[in-house]
């Protein structure tokens, strides 16, 4: 009964999908719309483009046995970090999201352990690596020797003779069909491939063509490996537009609108190699109205990144990002429902699960996430909400892991952190509240100023004239409410106070000077 209700609420009707690309000198923005609703949003700036995914020919700088790690010079500011485990041939485990396919035959590679790594890669030797995580703060990039190159339908692994199919392709018959295609593909000895989710339902010729493109790309890299001195960049990860076309331009995309002619032409060239039919979907947008305004995307971005996100039912989410985790709370808000309280709560939680999965993608939230669903009495309702939430998360390209709802009504989950969240890229810490979300009230500041005056006068008993610089907002409070208190302070300490306002002063900032010497008093 509950599953029937979910299908009624969130039907599987095919919606119109559009890719909207806005190219400006300072940033490129890409939005995926489904029936006009913003479902995916990405932004890239030349100033902070990530090196994650890049392939380098590096040089071993030093070995740290205590850390079980090598530090590798790849030609960037800080040496990259290579853990012993990441220096060994990859193995597709059960958590990789890939079903390993055995094509028969024996591997020609010697099985290595972490003990072999120092001898295999002594300081000064060359090594081919790929960045899995860009540098953050004082930490260098994280790298691996398990190279992978993503195509539109396949991922080529030149140093790993393993084959696999994405577990997101669930239909058993389809998986059997794809296994046969994998068996028949002409993959060079010692190399492996993974069939991506986008390959579901496609004929063998699409994979043959994609494999040929990937192998040609690898041949160019192999040539550069032999000729180029270390450290050097062998392959740069595609930019945002190129990755978007590769990953999203599937059969169900109705159109791609781009507001830059050069980018539009570049996309057509990229697509032409794969599908001439898809090339017709690319349109150069030339209207005077900005493209994100035309498709009403800017309004959706603004509303999507607020702390409070309203749902159609009148309920709302509250999303708080902290250093340790992201907390999401669901509230019924204006959705009071009728007499059937349990049904109202279930429907609200189902709707919230749908929106939360969307918000995670939009904001690119990663790490530990806790969701405080509205309390449900029955276990069957909890299971239905978790099941629907997992179903919604299947379209997420980032890996997710969801735990059952706890006795406290809390759902814990993790989402793969590939890069900083979108909000961290768009927003900076508020200079007024300094990231707290609130500032001290004028009344609080008045009390603190009076205490500070007492402290300064008690410490500097020979000083009787003070000049105080404060924010104009605080001056209004002192003048209209607390003037008598300040006069009383002057009388008690036989002192005289002069207040001056400065719009550049923070509302919580106070500067006290000796009026006679202009020396700041601590």
Short mmCIF file of C-alpha atoms in Angstrom, two decimals:
data_model
loop_
_atom_site.label_atom_id
_atom_site.label_comp_id
_atom_site.label_asym_id
_atom_site.label_seq_id
_atom_site.Cartn_x
_atom_site.Cartn_y
_atom_site.Cartn_z
CA UNK A 1 0.00 0.00 0.00
CA UNK A 2 2.81 2.38 0.95
CA UNK A 3 4.81 1.56 -2.18
CA UNK A 4 1.72 2.25 -4.29
CA UNK A 5 1.38 5.63 -2.60
CA UNK A 6 5.03 6.46 -3.37
CA UNK A 7 4.54 5.66 -7.04
CA UNK A 8 1.47 7.88 -7.13
CA UNK A 9 3.33 10.78 -5.48
CA UNK A 10 6.53 10.43 -7.47
CA UNK A 11 5.57 8.81 -10.75
CA UNK A 12 8.14 7.66 -13.26
CA UNK A 13 6.87 9.94 -16.02
CA UNK A 14 9.57 10.91 -18.48
CA UNK A 15 10.37 14.58 -18.13
CA UNK A 16 11.95 17.00 -20.56
CA UNK A 17 15.67 17.41 -19.84
CA UNK A 18 17.75 20.39 -20.89
CA UNK A 19 21.39 21.34 -20.39
CA UNK A 20 21.90 25.10 -20.00
CA UNK A 21 25.48 26.42 -20.18
CA UNK A 22 26.49 29.96 -19.25
CA UNK A 23 30.08 30.99 -20.15
CA UNK A 24 31.54 34.16 -18.64
CA UNK A 25 35.18 35.30 -18.37
CA UNK A 26 35.34 34.58 -14.63
CA UNK A 27 33.27 31.42 -14.43
CA UNK A 28 31.35 28.76 -16.35
CA UNK A 29 28.02 27.52 -15.01
CA UNK A 30 26.11 24.42 -16.07
CA UNK A 31 22.53 23.58 -15.10
CA UNK A 32 20.52 20.44 -15.79
CA UNK A 33 16.78 21.08 -15.93
CA UNK A 34 14.01 18.50 -15.84
CA UNK A 35 10.68 19.99 -16.90
CA UNK A 36 12.11 23.38 -15.95
CA UNK A 37 13.21 22.29 -12.45
CA UNK A 38 16.90 22.62 -11.55
CA UNK A 39 18.27 19.13 -10.79
CA UNK A 40 22.05 19.51 -11.20
CA UNK A 41 24.24 22.59 -10.91
CA UNK A 42 28.00 22.98 -11.37
CA UNK A 43 30.37 25.92 -11.47
CA UNK A 44 34.02 26.18 -12.52
CA UNK A 45 36.43 29.11 -12.39
CA UNK A 46 39.82 29.31 -14.11
CA UNK A 47 41.35 30.60 -10.87
CA UNK A 48 40.49 27.50 -8.84
CA UNK A 49 40.23 24.69 -11.36
CA UNK A 50 40.95 21.39 -9.68
CA UNK A 51 43.80 19.08 -10.71
CA UNK A 52 41.79 16.06 -9.57
CA UNK A 53 41.77 13.46 -12.35
CA UNK A 54 44.96 14.76 -14.00
CA UNK A 55 47.59 12.19 -14.99
CA UNK A 56 51.28 13.02 -14.37
CA UNK A 57 54.70 11.57 -14.89
CA UNK A 58 56.19 12.21 -11.47
CA UNK A 59 59.48 11.65 -9.68
CA UNK A 60 59.73 9.99 -6.27
CA UNK A 61 61.01 12.63 -3.85
CA UNK A 62 61.24 10.60 -0.66
CA UNK A 63 59.91 7.53 1.12
CA UNK A 64 58.35 7.65 4.62
CA UNK A 65 58.09 4.04 5.92
CA UNK A 66 56.46 5.21 9.18
CA UNK A 67 53.59 6.74 7.19
CA UNK A 68 53.66 3.91 4.63
CA UNK A 69 53.74 6.63 1.98
CA UNK A 70 55.80 8.09 -0.83
CA UNK A 71 56.01 11.79 -1.62
CA UNK A 72 56.06 12.48 -5.34
CA UNK A 73 57.05 15.60 -7.27
CA UNK A 74 54.40 16.06 -9.98
CA UNK A 75 55.33 19.62 -10.91
CA UNK A 76 52.90 21.49 -8.67
CA UNK A 77 53.58 23.60 -5.59
CA UNK A 78 53.48 20.77 -3.03
CA UNK A 79 54.67 17.19 -3.38
CA UNK A 80 51.83 14.72 -3.79
CA UNK A 81 51.04 11.98 -1.24
CA UNK A 82 51.07 8.35 -2.43
CA UNK A 83 50.07 5.75 0.13
CA UNK A 84 51.63 2.32 -0.31
CA UNK A 85 48.15 0.87 -0.81
CA UNK A 86 47.50 3.28 -3.71
CA UNK A 87 50.80 2.24 -5.31
CA UNK A 88 49.65 -1.35 -5.73
CA UNK A 89 47.48 -2.69 -8.60
CA UNK A 90 43.78 -1.98 -8.02
CA UNK A 91 41.23 -4.56 -6.96
CA UNK A 92 37.51 -4.10 -7.51
CA UNK A 93 36.03 -4.72 -4.08
CA UNK A 94 32.38 -5.06 -3.09
CA UNK A 95 32.16 -1.38 -2.10
CA UNK A 96 33.42 -0.01 -5.40
CA UNK A 97 29.99 0.06 -7.02
CA UNK A 98 31.37 -2.19 -9.78
CA UNK A 99 30.63 -5.87 -10.39
CA UNK A 100 33.90 -7.58 -11.32
CA UNK A 101 33.70 -9.62 -14.52
CA UNK A 102 36.02 -12.60 -15.05
CA UNK A 103 36.92 -12.87 -18.74
CA UNK A 104 39.11 -15.90 -18.19
CA UNK A 105 42.84 -16.17 -18.65
CA UNK A 106 45.56 -15.50 -16.12
CA UNK A 107 47.00 -12.20 -15.07
CA UNK A 108 50.59 -11.63 -16.17
CA UNK A 109 51.29 -9.29 -13.29
CA UNK A 110 53.26 -10.30 -10.24
CA UNK A 111 51.23 -9.94 -7.07
CA UNK A 112 52.72 -7.16 -4.97
CA UNK A 113 52.45 -6.29 -1.27
CA UNK A 114 53.18 -3.04 0.52
CA UNK A 115 56.62 -4.42 1.43
CA UNK A 116 57.61 -4.33 -2.26
CA UNK A 117 56.79 -0.64 -2.76
CA UNK A 118 60.06 0.95 -1.42
CA UNK A 119 62.16 -1.29 -3.69
CA UNK A 120 59.82 -0.81 -6.65
CA UNK A 121 59.86 3.00 -6.37
CA UNK A 122 63.19 4.20 -4.88
CA UNK A 123 63.79 7.98 -4.50
CA UNK A 124 64.61 9.59 -7.83
CA UNK A 125 62.69 7.05 -9.93
CA UNK A 126 59.90 8.01 -12.32
CA UNK A 127 56.29 7.01 -11.69
CA UNK A 128 52.97 7.47 -13.54
CA UNK A 129 50.22 8.69 -11.22
CA UNK A 130 46.73 10.15 -11.26
CA UNK A 131 45.35 12.72 -8.80
CA UNK A 132 42.41 11.38 -6.80
CA UNK A 133 42.06 14.38 -4.51
CA UNK A 134 43.38 17.87 -5.09
CA UNK A 135 45.53 19.76 -2.55
CA UNK A 136 43.62 21.25 0.38
CA UNK A 137 45.22 23.80 2.70
CA UNK A 138 48.70 22.64 3.71
CA UNK A 139 48.16 19.11 2.36
CA UNK A 140 49.42 18.09 -1.05
CA UNK A 141 47.39 16.20 -3.63
CA UNK A 142 46.46 12.54 -3.04
CA UNK A 143 47.53 10.30 -5.94
CA UNK A 144 47.33 6.71 -7.14
CA UNK A 145 49.14 4.51 -9.67
CA UNK A 146 45.81 2.93 -10.64
CA UNK A 147 45.19 5.05 -13.71
CA UNK A 148 41.67 5.30 -15.16
CA UNK A 149 40.34 7.28 -18.11
CA UNK A 150 36.60 7.87 -18.43
CA UNK A 151 34.89 7.83 -21.79
CA UNK A 152 31.23 8.31 -22.44
CA UNK A 153 30.25 4.68 -21.85
CA UNK A 154 33.47 3.02 -20.69
CA UNK A 155 36.33 3.61 -18.26
CA UNK A 156 39.72 2.40 -19.49
CA UNK A 157 42.24 1.14 -16.91
CA UNK A 158 45.58 0.75 -18.77
CA UNK A 159 47.46 -0.79 -15.82
CA UNK A 160 44.72 -3.05 -14.42
CA UNK A 161 43.55 -6.17 -16.26
CA UNK A 162 40.10 -6.24 -14.68
CA UNK A 163 36.61 -5.83 -16.13
CA UNK A 164 33.41 -4.67 -14.48
CA UNK A 165 29.87 -3.33 -14.87
CA UNK A 166 28.33 -0.53 -12.82
CA UNK A 167 26.02 -1.92 -10.15
CA UNK A 168 23.59 0.91 -10.86
CA UNK A 169 22.49 -1.12 -13.87
CA UNK A 170 20.14 -3.44 -11.99
CA UNK A 171 18.16 -5.36 -14.64
CA UNK A 172 19.56 -8.95 -14.65
CA UNK A 173 18.82 -9.47 -18.37
CA UNK A 174 20.53 -6.22 -19.28
CA UNK A 175 23.56 -7.13 -17.19
CA UNK A 176 23.82 -10.51 -18.97
CA UNK A 177 23.64 -8.75 -22.34
CA UNK A 178 26.36 -6.29 -21.34
CA UNK A 179 28.60 -9.08 -20.04
CA UNK A 180 28.54 -10.68 -23.48
CA UNK A 181 29.51 -7.35 -25.05
CA UNK A 182 32.42 -7.05 -22.59
CA UNK A 183 33.64 -10.54 -23.46
CA UNK A 184 33.72 -9.64 -27.16
CA UNK A 185 35.46 -6.26 -26.90
CA UNK A 186 39.01 -6.25 -28.26
CA UNK A 187 40.87 -4.90 -25.24
CA UNK A 188 44.71 -4.98 -25.31
CA UNK A 189 46.36 -7.50 -23.06
CA UNK A 190 46.98 -6.20 -19.54
CA UNK A 191 44.29 -3.51 -19.72
CA UNK A 192 40.84 -3.45 -18.16
CA UNK A 193 37.56 -1.62 -18.66
CA UNK A 194 34.47 -0.72 -16.64
CA UNK A 195 31.11 -0.30 -18.31
CA UNK A 196 29.45 2.89 -17.03
CA UNK A 197 25.78 3.33 -16.13
CA UNK A 198 25.27 5.46 -19.26
CA UNK A 199 25.90 2.34 -21.37
CA UNK A 200 22.67 0.62 -20.33
CA UNK A 201 20.51 -0.28 -23.31
CA UNK A 202 23.12 0.56 -25.96
CA UNK A 203 24.30 -1.64 -28.80
CA UNK A 204 27.83 -3.02 -29.05
CA UNK A 205 28.94 -0.48 -31.67
CA UNK A 206 28.75 2.36 -29.12
CA UNK A 207 31.23 0.57 -26.85
CA UNK A 208 33.54 -0.33 -29.72
CA UNK A 209 33.71 3.32 -30.78
CA UNK A 210 34.19 4.57 -27.22
CA UNK A 211 36.97 2.04 -26.60
CA UNK A 212 38.75 3.11 -29.81
CA UNK A 213 38.70 6.76 -28.68
CA UNK A 214 40.07 5.86 -25.24
CA UNK A 215 42.83 3.65 -26.65
CA UNK A 216 43.92 6.38 -29.06
CA UNK A 217 44.07 8.83 -26.14
CA UNK A 218 46.18 6.36 -24.16
CA UNK A 219 48.57 5.86 -27.10
CA UNK A 220 49.28 9.60 -27.07
CA UNK A 221 49.90 9.48 -23.32
CA UNK A 222 52.19 6.46 -23.70
CA UNK A 223 54.24 8.37 -26.26
CA UNK A 224 54.50 11.34 -23.88
CA UNK A 225 55.59 9.01 -21.06
CA UNK A 226 58.54 7.80 -23.12
CA UNK A 227 59.59 11.24 -24.35
CA UNK A 228 58.68 13.70 -21.58
CA UNK A 229 61.01 14.33 -18.60
CA UNK A 230 59.54 14.03 -15.10
CA UNK A 231 57.73 15.83 -13.64
CA UNK A 232 55.25 16.63 -16.41
CA UNK A 233 51.49 16.70 -17.05
CA UNK A 234 50.40 13.85 -19.33
CA UNK A 235 46.64 14.36 -19.40
CA UNK A 236 44.52 17.17 -18.00
CA UNK A 237 41.05 16.27 -16.80
CA UNK A 238 38.40 17.74 -19.13
CA UNK A 239 36.93 21.09 -18.13
CA UNK A 240 33.40 21.44 -16.78
CA UNK A 241 31.74 21.77 -20.20
CA UNK A 242 33.59 18.77 -21.66
CA UNK A 243 32.76 16.60 -18.63
CA UNK A 244 29.12 17.70 -18.78
CA UNK A 245 28.82 16.72 -22.43
CA UNK A 246 30.55 13.40 -21.74
CA UNK A 247 28.44 12.48 -18.73
CA UNK A 248 25.04 14.08 -19.35
CA UNK A 249 24.43 14.34 -23.08
CA UNK A 250 22.43 11.13 -23.37
CA UNK A 251 19.40 10.23 -25.48
CA UNK A 252 16.93 11.75 -22.99
CA UNK A 253 18.47 15.25 -23.24
CA UNK A 254 16.19 17.36 -25.41
CA UNK A 255 18.52 20.31 -26.03
CA UNK A 256 21.78 21.93 -24.98
CA UNK A 257 21.65 25.73 -24.93
CA UNK A 258 24.99 27.60 -24.77
CA UNK A 259 25.38 31.39 -24.67
CA UNK A 260 28.92 31.38 -26.10
CA UNK A 261 29.56 30.71 -29.80
CA UNK A 262 33.09 29.29 -29.38
CA UNK A 263 31.93 26.90 -26.64
CA UNK A 264 28.93 25.87 -28.74
CA UNK A 265 31.19 25.03 -31.69
CA UNK A 266 33.59 23.15 -29.41
CA UNK A 267 30.76 21.02 -28.02
CA UNK A 268 29.55 20.21 -31.54
CA UNK A 269 33.04 19.02 -32.48
CA UNK A 270 33.22 16.87 -29.37
CA UNK A 271 29.78 15.36 -29.97
CA UNK A 272 30.24 14.87 -33.72
CA UNK A 273 32.79 12.10 -33.06
CA UNK A 274 30.24 10.19 -30.98
CA UNK A 275 26.83 10.96 -32.47
CA UNK A 276 25.77 13.18 -35.36
CA UNK A 277 22.20 13.02 -34.12
CA UNK A 278 23.24 14.52 -30.77
CA UNK A 279 24.99 17.36 -32.61
CA UNK A 280 21.60 18.72 -33.68
CA UNK A 281 20.67 19.23 -30.02
CA UNK A 282 23.38 21.87 -29.51
CA UNK A 283 22.07 25.44 -29.86
CA UNK A 284 23.92 28.74 -29.62
CA UNK A 285 21.73 30.99 -27.47
CA UNK A 286 21.80 34.58 -28.77
CA UNK A 287 18.84 36.31 -27.06
CA UNK A 288 19.62 39.58 -25.22
CA UNK A 289 18.04 38.19 -22.03
CA UNK A 290 20.76 36.36 -20.00
CA UNK A 291 20.42 32.63 -20.50
CA UNK A 292 20.03 31.76 -16.79
CA UNK A 293 17.28 34.37 -16.49
CA UNK A 294 15.52 33.11 -19.62
CA UNK A 295 15.27 29.62 -18.16
CA UNK A 296 14.53 30.97 -14.63
CA UNK A 297 17.62 29.27 -13.21
CA UNK A 298 19.00 32.18 -11.16
CA UNK A 299 15.84 32.28 -9.03
CA UNK A 300 16.07 28.55 -8.42
CA UNK A 301 19.75 28.78 -7.45
CA UNK A 302 19.01 31.52 -4.92
CA UNK A 303 16.17 29.56 -3.32
CA UNK A 304 18.08 26.26 -3.42
CA UNK A 305 21.04 27.60 -1.45
CA UNK A 306 19.09 29.13 1.39
CA UNK A 307 19.36 27.59 4.84
CA UNK A 308 15.59 26.98 4.81
CA UNK A 309 14.17 25.15 1.78
CA UNK A 310 10.38 25.04 1.40
CA UNK A 311 8.57 21.98 0.06
CA UNK A 312 5.40 22.07 -2.04
CA UNK A 313 3.34 20.67 0.84
CA UNK A 314 4.21 23.63 3.09
CA UNK A 315 6.83 21.70 5.08
CA UNK A 316 10.45 22.81 4.97
CA UNK A 317 14.05 21.63 5.37
CA UNK A 318 16.76 23.35 7.41
CA UNK A 319 20.27 22.60 6.12
CA UNK A 320 23.34 23.46 8.21
CA UNK A 321 26.87 22.77 6.97
CA UNK A 322 29.54 22.46 9.67
CA UNK A 323 33.17 21.36 9.63
CA UNK A 324 32.34 17.91 11.00
CA UNK A 325 29.05 17.10 9.27
CA UNK A 326 25.94 18.38 7.55
CA UNK A 327 22.69 18.39 9.55
CA UNK A 328 19.31 18.39 7.79
CA UNK A 329 16.11 18.86 9.78
CA UNK A 330 12.55 18.35 8.45
CA UNK A 331 9.68 20.42 9.84
CA UNK A 332 5.97 20.22 9.01
CA UNK A 333 5.76 24.04 8.80
CA UNK A 334 2.45 25.06 7.22
CA UNK A 335 1.62 21.43 6.35
CA UNK A 336 -0.65 20.61 9.29
CA UNK A 337 -2.58 17.93 7.38
CA UNK A 338 -5.96 16.71 8.51
CA UNK A 339 -7.07 14.19 11.09
CA UNK A 340 -4.72 11.51 9.74
CA UNK A 341 -1.52 12.69 11.40
CA UNK A 342 0.50 9.55 10.62
CA UNK A 343 -0.31 9.79 6.92
CA UNK A 344 0.65 13.49 6.87
CA UNK A 345 4.00 12.72 8.53
CA UNK A 346 4.73 9.87 6.09
CA UNK A 347 3.91 12.00 3.04
CA UNK A 348 6.03 14.88 4.38
CA UNK A 349 9.02 12.60 4.98
CA UNK A 350 8.67 11.06 1.50
CA UNK A 351 8.60 14.51 -0.07
CA UNK A 352 11.56 15.58 2.07
CA UNK A 353 13.57 12.51 0.99
CA UNK A 354 13.05 13.50 -2.64
CA UNK A 355 14.16 17.09 -2.04
CA UNK A 356 17.13 16.13 0.15
CA UNK A 357 18.56 13.91 -2.59
CA UNK A 358 18.21 16.88 -4.98
CA UNK A 359 19.82 19.30 -2.52
CA UNK A 360 22.82 17.00 -1.99
CA UNK A 361 23.47 17.04 -5.74
CA UNK A 362 22.83 20.76 -6.18
CA UNK A 363 25.06 21.82 -3.31
CA UNK A 364 27.60 19.02 -3.89
CA UNK A 365 27.50 18.22 -0.19
CA UNK A 366 29.93 15.50 0.90
CA UNK A 367 31.11 13.73 4.02
CA UNK A 368 28.95 12.73 6.98
CA UNK A 369 25.28 13.77 6.76
CA UNK A 370 22.55 13.31 9.36
CA UNK A 371 18.87 13.72 8.55
CA UNK A 372 16.32 14.29 11.31
CA UNK A 373 13.08 12.99 9.81
CA UNK A 374 9.77 13.71 11.53
CA UNK A 375 9.15 10.89 14.01
CA UNK A 376 7.20 7.95 12.56
CA UNK A 377 5.53 5.45 14.86
CA UNK A 378 5.54 2.47 12.54
CA UNK A 379 8.64 0.67 11.30
CA UNK A 380 6.96 0.08 7.93
CA UNK A 381 6.78 3.86 7.40
CA UNK A 382 10.46 4.26 8.30
CA UNK A 383 11.46 1.48 5.88
CA UNK A 384 9.36 3.06 3.13
CA UNK A 385 11.05 6.44 3.59
CA UNK A 386 14.56 4.93 3.60
CA UNK A 387 13.78 2.80 0.55
CA UNK A 388 12.43 5.80 -1.36
CA UNK A 389 15.43 7.92 -0.30
CA UNK A 390 17.85 5.27 -1.59
CA UNK A 391 15.91 5.12 -4.85
CA UNK A 392 16.22 8.91 -5.23
CA UNK A 393 19.97 8.72 -4.54
CA UNK A 394 20.55 6.26 -7.40
CA UNK A 395 20.79 9.10 -9.92
CA UNK A 396 23.62 10.66 -7.86
CA UNK A 397 27.02 10.17 -9.51
CA UNK A 398 28.76 10.45 -6.12
CA UNK A 399 28.89 7.29 -4.00
CA UNK A 400 26.46 7.25 -1.07
CA UNK A 401 25.97 4.94 1.90
CA UNK A 402 22.73 5.12 3.89
CA UNK A 403 22.03 3.56 7.30
CA UNK A 404 18.54 2.72 8.64
CA UNK A 405 16.65 5.30 10.70
CA UNK A 406 17.75 5.05 14.34
CA UNK A 407 15.50 4.88 17.41
CA UNK A 408 15.85 8.65 17.70
CA UNK A 409 14.47 9.14 14.20
CA UNK A 410 17.91 10.04 12.78
CA UNK A 411 19.17 8.78 9.43
CA UNK A 412 22.95 8.71 9.02
CA UNK A 413 24.62 8.64 5.61
CA UNK A 414 27.82 9.49 3.80
CA UNK A 415 28.28 11.01 0.37
CA UNK A 416 31.55 10.93 -1.54
CA UNK A 417 33.41 14.22 -1.23
CA UNK A 418 34.99 14.87 -4.63
CA UNK A 419 35.54 18.60 -4.14
CA UNK A 420 34.37 21.52 -2.02
CA UNK A 421 30.61 22.07 -1.84
CA UNK A 422 29.10 24.59 -4.25
CA UNK A 423 28.17 26.94 -1.39
CA UNK A 424 31.85 27.14 -0.34
CA UNK A 425 32.72 28.20 -3.90
CA UNK A 426 29.95 30.79 -4.25
CA UNK A 427 29.87 32.28 -0.76
CA UNK A 428 32.47 33.61 1.67
CA UNK A 429 32.23 33.99 5.41
CA UNK A 430 29.91 36.88 6.31
CA UNK A 431 32.07 39.84 7.41
CA UNK A 432 29.34 40.97 9.80
CA UNK A 433 28.59 37.78 11.70
CA UNK A 434 31.98 36.15 10.88
CA UNK A 435 30.34 32.85 10.06
CA UNK A 436 28.22 32.60 13.23
CA UNK A 437 24.96 33.61 11.60
CA UNK A 438 24.30 36.37 14.15
CA UNK A 439 26.00 39.36 15.83
CA UNK A 440 25.81 40.83 19.33
CA UNK A 441 22.86 43.10 19.96
CA UNK A 442 23.36 46.88 20.57
CA UNK A 443 22.20 46.33 24.18
CA UNK A 444 24.86 43.64 24.71
CA UNK A 445 27.53 45.86 23.18
CA UNK A 446 26.50 48.78 25.42
CA UNK A 447 26.95 46.59 28.50
CA UNK A 448 30.34 45.35 27.24
CA UNK A 449 31.53 48.89 26.47
CA UNK A 450 30.68 50.05 29.99
CA UNK A 451 32.53 47.07 31.49
CA UNK A 452 35.52 47.79 29.22
CA UNK A 453 35.58 51.44 30.34
CA UNK A 454 35.65 50.34 33.99
CA UNK A 455 38.48 47.90 33.32
CA UNK A 456 40.61 50.44 31.42
CA UNK A 457 40.15 53.18 34.04
CA UNK A 458 40.94 50.76 36.87
CA UNK A 459 44.13 49.69 35.08
CA UNK A 460 45.23 53.22 34.07
CA UNK A 461 44.27 55.24 37.17
CA UNK A 462 46.20 58.34 36.01
CA UNK A 463 44.12 58.65 32.80
CA UNK A 464 40.79 60.51 33.00
CA UNK A 465 39.94 61.30 29.37
CA UNK A 466 38.99 58.56 26.93
CA UNK A 467 38.07 58.60 23.23
CA UNK A 468 36.04 55.61 22.04
CA UNK A 469 35.54 54.60 18.37
CA UNK A 470 32.43 52.48 17.76
CA UNK A 471 29.98 51.46 15.04
CA UNK A 472 27.15 54.02 14.37
CA UNK A 473 24.50 51.41 15.29
CA UNK A 474 25.96 51.10 18.77
CA UNK A 475 26.19 54.90 19.08
CA UNK A 476 22.44 55.12 18.52
CA UNK A 477 21.87 52.77 21.43
CA UNK A 478 24.17 54.73 23.77
CA UNK A 479 22.60 58.06 22.86
CA UNK A 480 18.95 57.01 23.12
CA UNK A 481 18.99 54.53 26.00
CA UNK A 482 22.18 54.56 28.06
CA UNK A 483 23.33 58.17 28.21
CA UNK A 484 22.56 58.46 31.95
CA UNK A 485 24.57 55.33 32.70
CA UNK A 486 27.60 56.80 30.93
CA UNK A 487 27.23 60.11 32.76
CA UNK A 488 27.14 58.15 36.02
CA UNK A 489 30.38 56.39 35.02
CA UNK A 490 32.04 59.74 34.32
CA UNK A 491 31.00 60.98 37.75
CA UNK A 492 32.20 57.88 39.60
CA UNK A 493 35.63 57.81 37.94
CA UNK A 494 36.02 61.60 37.57
CA UNK A 495 36.52 61.00 33.85
CA UNK A 496 35.32 62.32 30.54
CA UNK A 497 34.33 60.18 27.52
CA UNK A 498 34.26 61.23 23.86
CA UNK A 499 32.51 58.89 21.42
CA UNK A 500 33.27 58.85 17.67
CA UNK A 501 31.59 56.70 15.05
CA UNK A 502 33.23 54.90 12.16
CA UNK A 503 31.21 53.03 9.51
CA UNK A 504 34.22 50.79 8.88
CA UNK A 505 34.07 49.49 12.44
CA UNK A 506 32.43 46.09 12.95
CA UNK A 507 29.33 46.19 15.16
CA UNK A 508 31.26 44.24 17.82
CA UNK A 509 34.44 46.33 17.53
CA UNK A 510 35.47 48.99 20.07
CA UNK A 511 38.67 51.02 20.18
CA UNK A 512 39.63 53.04 23.29
CA UNK A 513 42.29 55.79 23.15
CA UNK A 514 43.91 58.08 25.67
CA UNK A 515 42.46 61.42 24.50
CA UNK A 516 45.59 63.37 25.40
CA UNK A 517 48.16 61.08 23.68
CA UNK A 518 45.98 59.20 21.15
CA UNK A 519 47.57 56.00 22.48
CA UNK A 520 45.36 52.91 22.27
CA UNK A 521 44.59 51.47 25.69
CA UNK A 522 44.42 47.74 26.26
#
